[in-house]
Coordinates of N, CA and C in Angstrom, one line a residue:
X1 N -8.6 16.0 9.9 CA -8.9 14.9 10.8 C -7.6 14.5 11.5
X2 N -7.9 14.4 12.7 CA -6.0 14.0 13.6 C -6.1 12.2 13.2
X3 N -5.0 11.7 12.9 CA -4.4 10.9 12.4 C -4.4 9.4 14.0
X4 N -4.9 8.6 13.8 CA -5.0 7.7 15.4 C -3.3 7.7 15.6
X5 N -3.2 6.9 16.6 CA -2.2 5.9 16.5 C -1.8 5.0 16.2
X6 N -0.7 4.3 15.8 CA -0.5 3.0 14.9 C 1.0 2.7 14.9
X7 N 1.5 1.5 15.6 CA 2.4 1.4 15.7 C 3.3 0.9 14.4
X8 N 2.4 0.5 13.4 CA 2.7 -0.2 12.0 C 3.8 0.9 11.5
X9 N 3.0 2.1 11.8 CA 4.5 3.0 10.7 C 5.5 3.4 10.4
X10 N 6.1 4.0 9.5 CA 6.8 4.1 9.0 C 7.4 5.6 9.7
X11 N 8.7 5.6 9.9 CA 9.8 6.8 10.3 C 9.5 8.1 10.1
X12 N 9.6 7.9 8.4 CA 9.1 9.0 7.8 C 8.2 9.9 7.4
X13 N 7.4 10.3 7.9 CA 6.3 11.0 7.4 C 6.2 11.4 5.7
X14 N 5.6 11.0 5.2 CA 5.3 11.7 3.5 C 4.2 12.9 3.5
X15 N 3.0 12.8 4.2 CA 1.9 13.7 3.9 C 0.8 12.8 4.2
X16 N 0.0 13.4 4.1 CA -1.9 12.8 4.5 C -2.7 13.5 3.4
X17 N -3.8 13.0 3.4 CA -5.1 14.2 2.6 C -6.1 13.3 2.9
X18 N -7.7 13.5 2.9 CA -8.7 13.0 3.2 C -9.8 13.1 1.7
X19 N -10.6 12.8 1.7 CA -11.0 12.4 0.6 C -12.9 13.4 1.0
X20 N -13.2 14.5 1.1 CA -14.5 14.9 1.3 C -14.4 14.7 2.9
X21 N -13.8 14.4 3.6 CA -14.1 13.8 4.9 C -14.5 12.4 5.3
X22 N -14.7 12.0 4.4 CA -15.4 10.1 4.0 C -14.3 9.6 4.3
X23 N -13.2 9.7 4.0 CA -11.5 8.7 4.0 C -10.8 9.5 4.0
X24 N -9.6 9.2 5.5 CA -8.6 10.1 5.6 C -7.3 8.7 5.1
X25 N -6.1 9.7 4.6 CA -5.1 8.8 4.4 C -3.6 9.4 5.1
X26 N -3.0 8.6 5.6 CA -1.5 9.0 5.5 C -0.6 8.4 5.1
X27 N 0.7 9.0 4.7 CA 1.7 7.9 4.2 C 2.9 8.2 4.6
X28 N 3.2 6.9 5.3 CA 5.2 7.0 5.9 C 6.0 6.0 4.9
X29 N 7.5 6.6 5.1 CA 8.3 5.6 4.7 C 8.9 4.6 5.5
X30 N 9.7 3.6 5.5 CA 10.0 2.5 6.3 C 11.7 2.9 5.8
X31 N 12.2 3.7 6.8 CA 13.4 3.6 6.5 C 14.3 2.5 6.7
X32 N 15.1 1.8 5.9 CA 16.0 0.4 6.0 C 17.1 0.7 7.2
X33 N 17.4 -0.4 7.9 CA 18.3 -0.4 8.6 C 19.6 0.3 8.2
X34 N 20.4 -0.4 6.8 CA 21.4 0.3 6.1 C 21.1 1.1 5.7
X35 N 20.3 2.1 5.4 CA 20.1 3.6 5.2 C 20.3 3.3 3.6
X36 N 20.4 2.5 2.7 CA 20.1 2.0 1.3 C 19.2 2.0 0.7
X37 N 19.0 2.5 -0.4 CA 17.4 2.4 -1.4 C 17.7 1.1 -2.2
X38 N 18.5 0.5 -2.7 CA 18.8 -0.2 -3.7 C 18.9 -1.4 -3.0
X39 N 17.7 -2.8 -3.9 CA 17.5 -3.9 -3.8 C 17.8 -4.8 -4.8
X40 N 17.9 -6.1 -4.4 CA 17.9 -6.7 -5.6 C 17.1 -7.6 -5.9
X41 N 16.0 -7.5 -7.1 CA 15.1 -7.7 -7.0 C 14.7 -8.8 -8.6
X42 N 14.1 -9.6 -8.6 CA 13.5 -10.5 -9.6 C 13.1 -10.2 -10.7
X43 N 13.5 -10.2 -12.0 CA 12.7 -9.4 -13.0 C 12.9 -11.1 -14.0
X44 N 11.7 -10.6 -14.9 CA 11.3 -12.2 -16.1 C 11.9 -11.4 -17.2
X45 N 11.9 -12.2 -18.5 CA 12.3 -11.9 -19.5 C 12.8 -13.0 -20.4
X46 N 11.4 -13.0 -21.7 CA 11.5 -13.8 -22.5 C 12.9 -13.6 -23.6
X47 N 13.2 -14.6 -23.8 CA 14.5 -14.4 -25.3 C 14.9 -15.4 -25.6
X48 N 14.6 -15.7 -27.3 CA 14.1 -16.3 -27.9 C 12.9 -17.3 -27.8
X49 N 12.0 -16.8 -27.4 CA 11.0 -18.0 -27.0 C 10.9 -18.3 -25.3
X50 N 12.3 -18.1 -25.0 CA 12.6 -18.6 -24.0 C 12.6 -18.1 -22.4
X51 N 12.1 -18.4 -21.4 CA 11.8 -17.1 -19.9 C 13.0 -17.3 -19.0
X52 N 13.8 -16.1 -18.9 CA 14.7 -16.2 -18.5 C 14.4 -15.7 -16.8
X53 N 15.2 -15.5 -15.8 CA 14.5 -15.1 -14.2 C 16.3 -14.7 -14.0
X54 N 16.7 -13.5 -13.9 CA 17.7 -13.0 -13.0 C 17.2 -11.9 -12.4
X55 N 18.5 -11.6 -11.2 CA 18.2 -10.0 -10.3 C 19.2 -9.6 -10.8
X56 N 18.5 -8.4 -10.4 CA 19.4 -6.6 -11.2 C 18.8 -5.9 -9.6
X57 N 20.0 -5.0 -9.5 CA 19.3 -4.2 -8.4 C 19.1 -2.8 -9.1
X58 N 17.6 -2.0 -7.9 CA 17.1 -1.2 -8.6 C 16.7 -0.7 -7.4
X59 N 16.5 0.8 -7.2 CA 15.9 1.3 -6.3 C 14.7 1.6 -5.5
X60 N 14.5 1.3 -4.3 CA 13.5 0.1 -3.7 C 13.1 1.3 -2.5
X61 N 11.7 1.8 -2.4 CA 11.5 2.3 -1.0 C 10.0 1.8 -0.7
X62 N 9.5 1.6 1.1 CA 8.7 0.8 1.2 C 8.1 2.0 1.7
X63 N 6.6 2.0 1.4 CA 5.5 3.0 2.1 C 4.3 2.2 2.6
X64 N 4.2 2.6 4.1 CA 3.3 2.0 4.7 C 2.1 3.6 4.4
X65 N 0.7 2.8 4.4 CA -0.6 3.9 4.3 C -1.6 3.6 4.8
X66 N -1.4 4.2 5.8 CA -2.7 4.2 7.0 C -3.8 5.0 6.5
X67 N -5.1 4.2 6.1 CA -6.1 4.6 6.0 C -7.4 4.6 7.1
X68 N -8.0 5.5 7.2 CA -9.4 5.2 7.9 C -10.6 5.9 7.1
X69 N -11.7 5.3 7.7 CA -12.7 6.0 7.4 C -13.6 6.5 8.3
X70 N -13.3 8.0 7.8 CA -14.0 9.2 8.7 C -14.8 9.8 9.2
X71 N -16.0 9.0 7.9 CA -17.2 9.9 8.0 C -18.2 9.3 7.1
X72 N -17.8 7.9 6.1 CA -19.2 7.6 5.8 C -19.8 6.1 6.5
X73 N -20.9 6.4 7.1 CA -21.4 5.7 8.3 C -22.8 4.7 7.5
X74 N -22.7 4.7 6.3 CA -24.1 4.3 6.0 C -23.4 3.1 5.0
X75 N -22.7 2.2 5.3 CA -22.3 1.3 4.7 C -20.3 1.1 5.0
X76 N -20.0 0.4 4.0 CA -18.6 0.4 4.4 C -17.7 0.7 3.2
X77 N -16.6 1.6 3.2 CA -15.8 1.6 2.2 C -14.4 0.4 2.1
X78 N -14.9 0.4 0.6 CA -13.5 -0.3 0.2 C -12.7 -0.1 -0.8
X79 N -11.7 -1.1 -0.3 CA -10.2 -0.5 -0.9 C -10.0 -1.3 -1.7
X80 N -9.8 -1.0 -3.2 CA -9.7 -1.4 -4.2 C -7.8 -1.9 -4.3
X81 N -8.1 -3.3 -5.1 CA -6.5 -4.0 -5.5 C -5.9 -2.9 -6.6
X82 N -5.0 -1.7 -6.3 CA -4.4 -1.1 -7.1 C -2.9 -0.5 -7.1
X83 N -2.3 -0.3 -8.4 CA -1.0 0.0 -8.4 C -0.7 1.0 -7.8
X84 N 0.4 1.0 -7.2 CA 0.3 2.7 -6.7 C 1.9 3.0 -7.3
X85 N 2.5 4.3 -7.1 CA 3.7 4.7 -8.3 C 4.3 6.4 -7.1
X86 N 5.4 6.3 -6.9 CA 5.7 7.4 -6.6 C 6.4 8.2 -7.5
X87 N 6.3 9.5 -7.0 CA 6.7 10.7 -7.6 C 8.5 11.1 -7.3
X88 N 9.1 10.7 -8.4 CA 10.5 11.0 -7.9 C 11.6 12.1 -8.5
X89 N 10.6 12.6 -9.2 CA 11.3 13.8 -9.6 C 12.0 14.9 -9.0
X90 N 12.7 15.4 -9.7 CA 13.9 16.4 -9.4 C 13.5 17.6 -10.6
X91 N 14.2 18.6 -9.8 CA 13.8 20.0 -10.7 C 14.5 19.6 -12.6
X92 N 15.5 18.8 -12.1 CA 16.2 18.9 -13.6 C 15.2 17.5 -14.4
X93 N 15.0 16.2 -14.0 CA 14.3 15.5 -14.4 C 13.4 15.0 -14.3
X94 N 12.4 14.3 -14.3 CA 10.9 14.2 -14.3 C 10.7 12.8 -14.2
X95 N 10.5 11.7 -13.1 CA 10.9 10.5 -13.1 C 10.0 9.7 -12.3
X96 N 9.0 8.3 -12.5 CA 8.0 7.9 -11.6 C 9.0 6.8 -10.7
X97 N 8.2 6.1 -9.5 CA 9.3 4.8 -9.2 C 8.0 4.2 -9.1
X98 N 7.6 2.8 -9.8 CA 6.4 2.1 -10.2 C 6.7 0.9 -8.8
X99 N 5.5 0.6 -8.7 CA 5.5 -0.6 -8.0 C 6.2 -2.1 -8.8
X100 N 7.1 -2.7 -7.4 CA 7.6 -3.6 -7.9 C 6.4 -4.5 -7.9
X101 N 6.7 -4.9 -9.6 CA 5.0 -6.8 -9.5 C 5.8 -7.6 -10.0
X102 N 6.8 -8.2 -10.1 CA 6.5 -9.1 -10.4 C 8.5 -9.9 -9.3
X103 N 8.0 -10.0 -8.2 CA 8.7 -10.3 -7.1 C 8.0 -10.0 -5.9
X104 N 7.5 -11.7 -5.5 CA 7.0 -12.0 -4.6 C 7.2 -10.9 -3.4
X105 N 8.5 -11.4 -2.8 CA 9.0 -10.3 -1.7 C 8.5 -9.3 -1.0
X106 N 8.2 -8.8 -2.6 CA 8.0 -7.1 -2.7 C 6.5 -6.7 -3.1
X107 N 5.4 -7.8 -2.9 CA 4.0 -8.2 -3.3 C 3.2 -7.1 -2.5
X108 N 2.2 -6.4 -3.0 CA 1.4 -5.3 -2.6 C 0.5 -6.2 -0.7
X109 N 0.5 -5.8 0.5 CA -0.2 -6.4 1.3 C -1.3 -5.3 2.4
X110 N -2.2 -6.0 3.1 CA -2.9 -5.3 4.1 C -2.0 -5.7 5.4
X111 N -1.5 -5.2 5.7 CA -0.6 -5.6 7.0 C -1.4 -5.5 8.5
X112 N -2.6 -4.8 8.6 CA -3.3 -4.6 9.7 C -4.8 -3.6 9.5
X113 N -6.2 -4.6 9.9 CA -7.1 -4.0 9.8 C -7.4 -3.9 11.4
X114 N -7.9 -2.7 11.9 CA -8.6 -2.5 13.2 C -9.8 -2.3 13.4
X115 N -10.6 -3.6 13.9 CA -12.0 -3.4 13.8 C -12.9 -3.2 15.0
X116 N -13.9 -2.4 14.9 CA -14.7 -2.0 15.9 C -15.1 -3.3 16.9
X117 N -15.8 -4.7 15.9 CA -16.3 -5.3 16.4 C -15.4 -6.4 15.9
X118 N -15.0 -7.9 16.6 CA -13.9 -8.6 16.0 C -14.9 -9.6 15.3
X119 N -16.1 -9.6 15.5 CA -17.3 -10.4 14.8 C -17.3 -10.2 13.2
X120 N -17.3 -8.8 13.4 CA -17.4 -8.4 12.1 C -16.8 -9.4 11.1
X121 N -18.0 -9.6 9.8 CA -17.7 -10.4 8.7 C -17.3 -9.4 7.4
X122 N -17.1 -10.0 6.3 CA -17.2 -9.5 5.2 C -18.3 -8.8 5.0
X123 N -18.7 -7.7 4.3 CA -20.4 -7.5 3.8 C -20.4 -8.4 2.7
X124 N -21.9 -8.4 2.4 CA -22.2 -9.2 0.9 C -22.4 -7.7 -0.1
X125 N -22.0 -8.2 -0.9 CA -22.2 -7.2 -2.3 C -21.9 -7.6 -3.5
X126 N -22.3 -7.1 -4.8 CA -21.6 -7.5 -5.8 C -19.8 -6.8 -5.9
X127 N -19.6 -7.7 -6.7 CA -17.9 -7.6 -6.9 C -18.0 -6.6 -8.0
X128 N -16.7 -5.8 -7.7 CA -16.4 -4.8 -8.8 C -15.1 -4.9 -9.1
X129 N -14.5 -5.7 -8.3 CA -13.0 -6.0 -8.7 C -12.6 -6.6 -7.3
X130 N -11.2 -6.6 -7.3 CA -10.5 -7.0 -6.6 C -9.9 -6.4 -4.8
X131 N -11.1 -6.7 -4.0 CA -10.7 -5.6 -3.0 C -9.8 -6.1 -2.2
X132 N -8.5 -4.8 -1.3 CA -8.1 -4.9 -0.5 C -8.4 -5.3 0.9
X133 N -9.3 -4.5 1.0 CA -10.0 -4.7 2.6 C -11.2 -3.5 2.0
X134 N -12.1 -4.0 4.0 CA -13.1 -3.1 3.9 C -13.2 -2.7 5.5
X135 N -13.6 -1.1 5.1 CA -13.6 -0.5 6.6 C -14.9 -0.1 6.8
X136 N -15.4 0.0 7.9 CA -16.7 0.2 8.8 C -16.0 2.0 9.3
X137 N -17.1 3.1 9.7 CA -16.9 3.5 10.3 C -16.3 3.5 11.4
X138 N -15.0 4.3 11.4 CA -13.6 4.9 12.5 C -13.0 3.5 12.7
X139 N -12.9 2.5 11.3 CA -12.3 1.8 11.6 C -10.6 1.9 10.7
X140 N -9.7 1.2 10.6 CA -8.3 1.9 10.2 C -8.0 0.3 9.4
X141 N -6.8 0.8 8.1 CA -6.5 -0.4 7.5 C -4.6 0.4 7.6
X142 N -3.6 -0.2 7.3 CA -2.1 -0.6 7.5 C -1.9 -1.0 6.1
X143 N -1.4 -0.1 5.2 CA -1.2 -1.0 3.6 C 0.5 -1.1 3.5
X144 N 1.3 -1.9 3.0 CA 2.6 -2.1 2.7 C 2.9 -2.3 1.1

C-alpha cells in the first residue's frame, strides 16, 4: 500500500508493514534538534515506606506511527491503549528500550486523526479495553 502524506512525521524512516491489507502501518523517528538520545526523565521509588521522585537521565527516542486503514470497510478498526518497546540490539548484546510510563512528558498520545467525514462520532460498541482511536475506512491516525 503507498503510504499518504502526513506532515506529522518523523525524519527518519524505520519501516512499514500492513496487517492482511486491513491496516497499513509506518514508523519514523523524530530526530532532536541536538542530535542527543539522552533525557532526563522522572522515575518513583519507594524506600523505606517512603516515595521518593528524582531524574536520572536515560536514553530517550520518539517514534511517531502513522496508521491507516486499508481495506476493512464493514465497520471501523481500533486501536487499542498499548505498550510499545523497541528493539535495540547489537550483534554483541541483546537489549529492548521500553516505553517511558511513568513521566508525564513522555505520556503515550494520538497526535492526529484524519477523518473522511468531520461529523463523524464515536461508534457504539461494547468496551474491550482502553482504545486509542478509531479509524473508518482510508481514514489515518498520527501516534507519538
Amino acid at each position: 500500500n503507498v503510504k499518504p502524506y502526513c506532515s506529522l512525521e518523523g525524519s527518519i524512516p524505520l519501516g512499514g508493514s500492513t496487517l492482511d491489507g486491513l491496516v497499513s502501518g509506518w514508523v519514523t523517528m523524530v530526530e532532536r534538534s541536538n542530535g542527543e538520545t539522552s533525557r532526563s526523565v522522572m522515575f518513583s521509588e519507594v524506600h523505606n515506606g517512603e516515595s521518593k521522585t528524582y531524574y536520572g537521565p536515560i536514553p530517550v527516542v520518539e517514534l511517531r506511527i502513522l496508521l491507516q486503514n486499508t481495506g476493512f470497510s464493514n465497520g471501523v478498526v481500533f486501536l487499542p491503549d498499548q505498550h510499545f518497546s523497541v528493539d535495540a540490539s547489537t550483534r554483541r548484546k541483546g537489549e529492548k528500550m521500553l516505553e517511558v510510563s511513568g513521566d508525564d512528558r513522555f505520556q503515550r498520545r494520538v497526535l492526529h486523526v484524519e477523518r473522511r467525514n468531520k461529523s463523524d462520532h464515536s461508534p457504539q460498541r461494547k468496551a474491550f479495553g482502553r482504545e486509542m482511536c478509531f479509524l473508518r475506512l482510508f481514514e489515518t491516525a498520527v501516534l507519538s
